[in-house]
Amino acid sequence: MTTPRPTVRPSRATVARACAPRPVARPFATPRATTLPVRVLATALTTGALLLTAACSDGDGGSAAESETASTPATQTTTTSPTTTPSASPTPDLTEAGARNALITEADIEDYWDQVDNPQDWRNSLLVGDVDVAAFLDGKSEAADCQRLIDSLYDETLLGRPSGASALTGFEEGDSRLLYQVAAYQKADLDDAMKWLKSLPDTCDQFTLTGGDGGERTVQVVEASLPEEGDARQGLTVTVKGTSSGDPVTLTLDVAAVRIGTDAITVTNGGLDGANHNSTEAAVGQGTPRLEEVLAGRTPQSTPTGVE
C-alpha cells in the first residue's frame, strides 16, 4: 500500500519565484519520466498550484494577474449616461422685445389698477388730485445717497442708467401710481446699486428736503419685505411729509428692486393715500417669473383677466 505524501507549503522564496514574471523559455531537452505514480503526481501538482495561487494574492485582495491587467494600458470608449443632464444654455442678453414681454399687466397686480400711456413723464409732471407730486419731490438733501433716492423716485434710474434693453409701464388707481421697469445693466453697476438700496434704511433713515414746493419736507426710509424672488432683492418704504399749496401732504411710496443675473425689475408704488404693499408684492411675485421666462428664451403666458 502506497502512503500519500504530506502536503508541503511552499516557502517565501518559492512564492516569490512563482509570482515573478517569467522569462521566455528556451527550447530544452525533454526530461526523463518520473517514477512517481500518475495520481500522486497530479495531486501534488494541483495542491501546489492552489497554494501558489493563494500566496500570489496581495494584501489588498488583488492578485498578481489583476495587478498585471491594471498596469496594462487599455483603450476605453467614453459614453454619455442617458441620465446625464446637459449643461444649461447661456442666458441670452435681454432684448427690447424681451423687456417688453417681461412687463406686468393690469391682471398681474391686485385691486383696480388701470394702465397709463405716458409713465415716462411722471418725474417731470405728476398731478395727483390738487397736489403736484413732481414739484413736491423737487428738493435738496445734504446727503448724496439720500439725494440720489429722491431723484430716482418715479424715474427710470432707480438702479442707474440701463446699459442695454429697457422697458417701462405704469398704472394708476385713485391717488396712487405704480411705475414698473425691466432693464439690463452692467454687472458691477447693478451690484453697487443693490448695495446702495440695502444701505438706505441706515444711512437715510430720516433726512430733510429743502427748496422746491412745500419748503422743508421730512423723509423717512424703512426696510420693507418682498417675496423671495430672483437672485437678490431689496424693498423700502419711503414717506415724505410736508405741505403743498399750504395744505399738509404725506406721500408714501414702496420702492422695490429684484436682480436676476445682470437684469432687474424695479417698482415704485404709492401715493397720497399710502402705499398698497400687496400690490408691490404682486408686482414682484408676478413680474420676476415673467423676466425669468424671457431670459430662458420663452415667451411668458398672458395672465388671465380677473386673476389678482
Coordinates of C-alpha atoms in Angstrom, one line a residue:
M1 CA 0.0 0.0 0.0
T2 CA 1.4 3.4 -1.0
T3 CA 1.3 6.1 1.7
P4 CA 0.3 9.6 0.5
R5 CA 2.9 12.2 0.9
P6 CA 2.2 15.1 3.2
T7 CA 1.3 18.5 1.6
V8 CA 4.3 20.8 1.7
R9 CA 3.6 24.6 1.9
P10 CA 5.9 26.5 -0.4
S11 CA 8.5 28.7 1.1
R12 CA 8.6 32.5 0.7
A13 CA 11.4 32.2 -1.8
T14 CA 9.4 29.7 -3.8
V15 CA 6.3 32.0 -3.8
A16 CA 8.5 35.0 -4.9
R17 CA 9.9 33.0 -7.8
A18 CA 6.5 31.7 -8.8
C19 CA 4.9 35.2 -8.7
A20 CA 7.7 36.9 -10.5
P21 CA 7.4 37.5 -14.3
R22 CA 8.8 34.5 -16.1
P23 CA 11.3 35.0 -19.0
V24 CA 10.6 33.4 -22.3
A25 CA 11.7 29.8 -22.0
R26 CA 14.2 28.5 -24.4
P27 CA 13.9 25.1 -26.0
F28 CA 15.2 22.3 -23.7
A29 CA 15.5 18.6 -23.8
T30 CA 12.6 16.5 -22.6
P31 CA 13.3 15.4 -19.0
R32 CA 13.2 11.8 -18.0
A33 CA 9.9 10.4 -17.0
T34 CA 9.2 10.5 -13.3
T35 CA 8.8 7.3 -11.4
L36 CA 6.0 8.6 -9.2
P37 CA 2.5 7.3 -9.8
V38 CA 0.4 9.5 -12.0
R39 CA -2.3 10.1 -9.4
V40 CA 0.1 11.1 -6.7
L41 CA 2.0 13.4 -9.1
A42 CA -1.3 15.0 -10.2
T43 CA -2.5 15.5 -6.6
A44 CA 0.8 17.1 -5.6
L45 CA 0.8 19.4 -8.6
T46 CA -2.8 20.5 -8.1
T47 CA -2.2 21.2 -4.4
G48 CA 1.0 23.2 -5.1
A49 CA -0.7 25.3 -7.8
L50 CA -3.5 26.2 -5.4
L51 CA -1.1 27.2 -2.6
L52 CA 0.9 29.3 -5.0
T53 CA -2.2 31.0 -6.4
A54 CA -3.3 31.9 -2.9
A55 CA 0.2 33.1 -2.0
C56 CA 0.4 35.3 -5.0
S57 CA -2.7 37.3 -3.8
D58 CA -1.6 40.6 -2.4
G59 CA -2.6 42.1 1.0
D60 CA -5.4 44.1 -0.5
G61 CA -7.2 41.1 -2.0
G62 CA -5.8 41.7 -5.6
S63 CA -3.8 39.0 -7.4
A64 CA -0.7 39.3 -9.5
A65 CA -2.8 38.7 -12.6
E66 CA -5.1 41.6 -11.6
S67 CA -2.1 43.9 -11.0
E68 CA -0.7 43.0 -14.4
T69 CA -4.1 43.7 -16.0
A70 CA -4.4 47.1 -14.2
S71 CA -1.0 48.2 -15.3
T72 CA -1.7 47.3 -19.0
P73 CA -2.9 50.3 -20.9
A74 CA -6.4 49.8 -22.4
T75 CA -8.4 51.8 -24.9
Q76 CA -11.7 52.9 -23.3
T77 CA -14.7 54.3 -25.1
T78 CA -16.4 57.2 -23.3
T79 CA -20.1 57.1 -23.4
T80 CA -22.7 59.6 -22.1
S81 CA -25.0 58.2 -19.5
P82 CA -28.7 58.5 -20.5
T83 CA -29.4 60.2 -17.1
T84 CA -26.8 62.9 -17.6
T85 CA -28.4 66.3 -17.8
P86 CA -26.8 68.6 -20.5
S87 CA -25.4 71.9 -19.3
A88 CA -27.8 74.8 -19.4
S89 CA -27.5 77.2 -22.3
P90 CA -26.1 80.6 -21.5
T91 CA -28.7 83.2 -20.5
P92 CA -29.3 85.3 -23.6
D93 CA -29.0 89.1 -23.5
L94 CA -32.2 90.9 -22.8
T95 CA -33.6 92.4 -25.9
E96 CA -36.0 95.3 -26.3
A97 CA -38.8 92.9 -27.3
G98 CA -37.9 90.6 -24.4
A99 CA -38.0 93.5 -21.9
R100 CA -41.5 94.5 -23.2
N101 CA -42.7 90.9 -22.9
A102 CA -41.4 90.8 -19.3
L103 CA -43.6 93.8 -18.2
I104 CA -46.5 93.1 -16.0
T105 CA -50.1 93.8 -17.0
E106 CA -53.2 95.0 -15.1
A107 CA -54.1 91.4 -14.4
D108 CA -50.9 90.8 -12.6
I109 CA -51.5 93.2 -9.8
E110 CA -54.3 93.4 -7.2
D111 CA -57.1 95.9 -6.9
Y112 CA -58.3 98.1 -9.8
W113 CA -55.2 99.4 -11.5
D114 CA -55.5 101.0 -14.9
Q115 CA -52.6 101.1 -17.3
V116 CA -51.5 104.6 -18.4
D117 CA -49.9 105.8 -21.6
N118 CA -47.0 108.0 -20.6
P119 CA -45.4 107.0 -17.3
Q120 CA -42.1 108.3 -18.6
D121 CA -43.4 111.8 -17.9
W122 CA -44.2 111.3 -14.3
R123 CA -41.0 112.6 -12.9
N124 CA -41.5 115.9 -14.8
S125 CA -45.2 116.3 -14.3
L126 CA -47.3 114.2 -12.0
L127 CA -50.5 115.8 -10.8
V128 CA -52.4 113.7 -8.2
G129 CA -55.6 115.5 -7.2
D130 CA -54.6 119.0 -6.3
V131 CA -51.0 118.0 -5.5
D132 CA -48.1 118.4 -7.9
V133 CA -46.2 115.3 -6.8
A134 CA -43.3 116.1 -9.2
A135 CA -42.8 119.5 -7.5
F136 CA -43.3 118.0 -4.1
L137 CA -40.3 115.7 -4.7
D138 CA -38.2 118.5 -6.1
G139 CA -35.8 119.3 -3.2
K140 CA -32.3 119.0 -1.9
S141 CA -30.7 116.8 0.7
E142 CA -27.3 117.3 2.3
A143 CA -26.6 113.6 1.9
A144 CA -25.7 112.4 -1.6
D145 CA -27.1 108.9 -1.1
C146 CA -30.4 110.4 0.1
Q147 CA -30.5 112.9 -2.8
R148 CA -30.0 110.0 -5.2
L149 CA -33.0 108.2 -3.8
I150 CA -35.3 111.3 -4.1
D151 CA -34.1 112.0 -7.7
S152 CA -34.9 108.4 -8.8
L153 CA -38.4 108.2 -7.4
Y154 CA -40.9 107.9 -10.4
D155 CA -37.9 107.8 -12.6
E156 CA -36.1 105.2 -14.8
T157 CA -32.8 105.5 -12.9
L158 CA -33.5 103.8 -9.6
L159 CA -30.7 101.4 -10.3
G160 CA -28.8 103.7 -12.5
R161 CA -28.9 104.1 -16.2
P162 CA -29.6 100.8 -18.0
S163 CA -26.7 99.6 -20.2
G164 CA -28.9 97.6 -22.5
A165 CA -32.6 97.0 -23.2
S166 CA -35.2 98.7 -21.1
A167 CA -39.0 98.8 -21.0
L168 CA -41.4 100.8 -18.7
T169 CA -45.0 100.7 -17.9
G170 CA -47.3 102.5 -15.4
F171 CA -50.6 102.1 -13.6
E172 CA -52.9 104.4 -11.7
E173 CA -55.6 103.7 -9.1
G174 CA -57.2 106.7 -7.4
D175 CA -54.4 108.8 -5.8
S176 CA -51.8 106.1 -6.3
R177 CA -49.4 105.4 -9.1
L178 CA -47.3 102.3 -9.8
L179 CA -44.2 102.5 -12.1
Y180 CA -42.7 99.2 -13.3
Q181 CA -39.4 98.8 -15.2
V182 CA -37.4 95.9 -16.7
A183 CA -33.9 96.7 -17.8
A184 CA -30.3 95.3 -18.4
Y185 CA -27.3 96.7 -16.5
Q186 CA -23.6 96.3 -16.2
K187 CA -22.9 93.7 -13.5
A188 CA -20.7 95.9 -11.4
D189 CA -23.1 98.8 -11.6
L190 CA -26.1 96.6 -10.7
D191 CA -24.3 95.1 -7.7
D192 CA -23.3 98.5 -6.4
A193 CA -26.9 99.8 -6.9
M194 CA -28.4 96.9 -4.9
K195 CA -25.9 97.5 -2.1
W196 CA -26.8 101.2 -2.1
L197 CA -30.5 100.4 -1.8
K198 CA -29.8 98.0 1.1
S199 CA -27.8 100.7 3.0
L200 CA -30.6 103.4 2.8
P201 CA -32.6 102.4 5.9
D202 CA -29.4 103.1 7.9
T203 CA -27.8 106.0 6.0
C204 CA -31.1 107.8 5.2
D205 CA -33.5 106.6 7.9
Q206 CA -34.6 110.3 8.3
F207 CA -33.5 113.4 6.5
T208 CA -34.8 116.8 5.3
L209 CA -35.5 118.1 1.8
T210 CA -35.3 121.8 1.3
G211 CA -36.3 124.0 -1.6
G212 CA -38.8 123.3 -4.3
D213 CA -42.5 123.2 -3.5
G214 CA -43.6 123.0 0.2
G215 CA -40.5 124.3 1.9
E216 CA -39.0 121.7 4.2
R217 CA -40.1 118.1 4.0
T218 CA -39.2 115.3 6.3
V219 CA -38.3 112.0 4.6
Q220 CA -38.2 108.6 6.4
V221 CA -36.9 105.4 4.9
V222 CA -37.5 101.9 6.3
E223 CA -36.9 98.4 5.0
A224 CA -39.9 96.5 3.5
S225 CA -40.3 92.8 2.9
L226 CA -40.5 91.3 -0.6
P227 CA -41.3 87.8 -1.9
E228 CA -38.3 85.5 -2.2
E229 CA -37.8 86.1 -5.9
G230 CA -34.8 86.4 -8.1
D231 CA -31.1 86.3 -7.2
A232 CA -31.3 89.4 -4.9
R233 CA -33.9 91.8 -3.8
Q234 CA -34.4 94.9 -1.7
G235 CA -37.6 96.6 -0.6
L236 CA -38.1 100.1 1.0
T237 CA -41.0 102.2 2.2
V238 CA -40.3 106.0 1.7
T239 CA -42.5 108.6 3.5
V240 CA -42.3 112.3 2.6
K241 CA -44.2 114.7 4.8
G242 CA -44.6 118.4 4.0
T243 CA -47.1 120.9 2.6
S244 CA -48.4 121.7 -0.9
S245 CA -50.2 124.9 -1.6
G246 CA -50.4 125.4 2.2
D247 CA -52.0 122.1 2.9
P248 CA -50.3 119.2 4.7
V249 CA -49.3 116.3 2.4
T250 CA -47.9 112.9 3.1
L251 CA -46.6 110.9 0.2
T252 CA -45.9 107.2 0.9
L253 CA -44.1 105.0 -1.6
D254 CA -43.0 101.4 -1.8
V255 CA -39.7 101.0 -3.6
A256 CA -38.6 97.5 -4.8
A257 CA -35.8 96.1 -6.9
V258 CA -35.2 92.4 -7.8
R259 CA -32.0 91.3 -9.6
I260 CA -31.9 88.3 -12.0
G261 CA -28.4 87.9 -13.3
T262 CA -27.4 91.3 -14.8
D263 CA -31.1 92.3 -15.3
A264 CA -33.5 93.7 -12.9
I265 CA -37.1 94.8 -12.3
T266 CA -37.9 97.9 -10.3
V267 CA -41.2 99.1 -8.8
T268 CA -42.3 102.4 -7.3
N269 CA -45.8 102.2 -5.9
G270 CA -47.8 104.5 -3.7
G271 CA -49.4 107.9 -3.4
L272 CA -51.2 110.3 -1.1
D273 CA -53.4 107.6 0.4
G274 CA -50.4 105.4 1.4
A275 CA -48.7 102.5 -0.4
N276 CA -50.6 99.3 -1.0
H277 CA -47.9 96.8 -0.1
N278 CA -50.0 93.9 -1.5
S279 CA -49.8 95.5 -5.0
T280 CA -46.0 95.8 -4.6
E281 CA -45.7 92.2 -3.6
A282 CA -47.9 91.1 -6.5
A283 CA -45.8 93.1 -9.0
V284 CA -42.7 91.4 -7.7
G285 CA -44.2 88.0 -7.4
Q286 CA -45.8 88.0 -10.9
G287 CA -43.1 90.0 -12.7
T288 CA -40.0 88.1 -11.7
P289 CA -41.1 84.8 -13.2
R290 CA -42.0 86.7 -16.4
L291 CA -38.5 88.0 -16.7
E292 CA -37.0 84.6 -15.9
E293 CA -39.2 83.1 -18.7
V294 CA -37.8 85.7 -21.2
L295 CA -34.2 85.0 -20.1
A296 CA -34.8 81.3 -20.7
G297 CA -35.8 82.0 -24.3
R298 CA -39.5 81.6 -23.8
T299 CA -42.5 84.0 -24.1
P300 CA -44.4 84.4 -20.9
Q301 CA -48.0 83.4 -20.9
S302 CA -50.6 86.2 -20.5
T303 CA -52.1 86.4 -17.1
P304 CA -55.9 85.6 -17.3
T305 CA -58.1 88.6 -16.9
G306 CA -59.6 88.8 -13.4
V307 CA -56.7 87.0 -11.7
E308 CA -55.5 89.1 -8.8

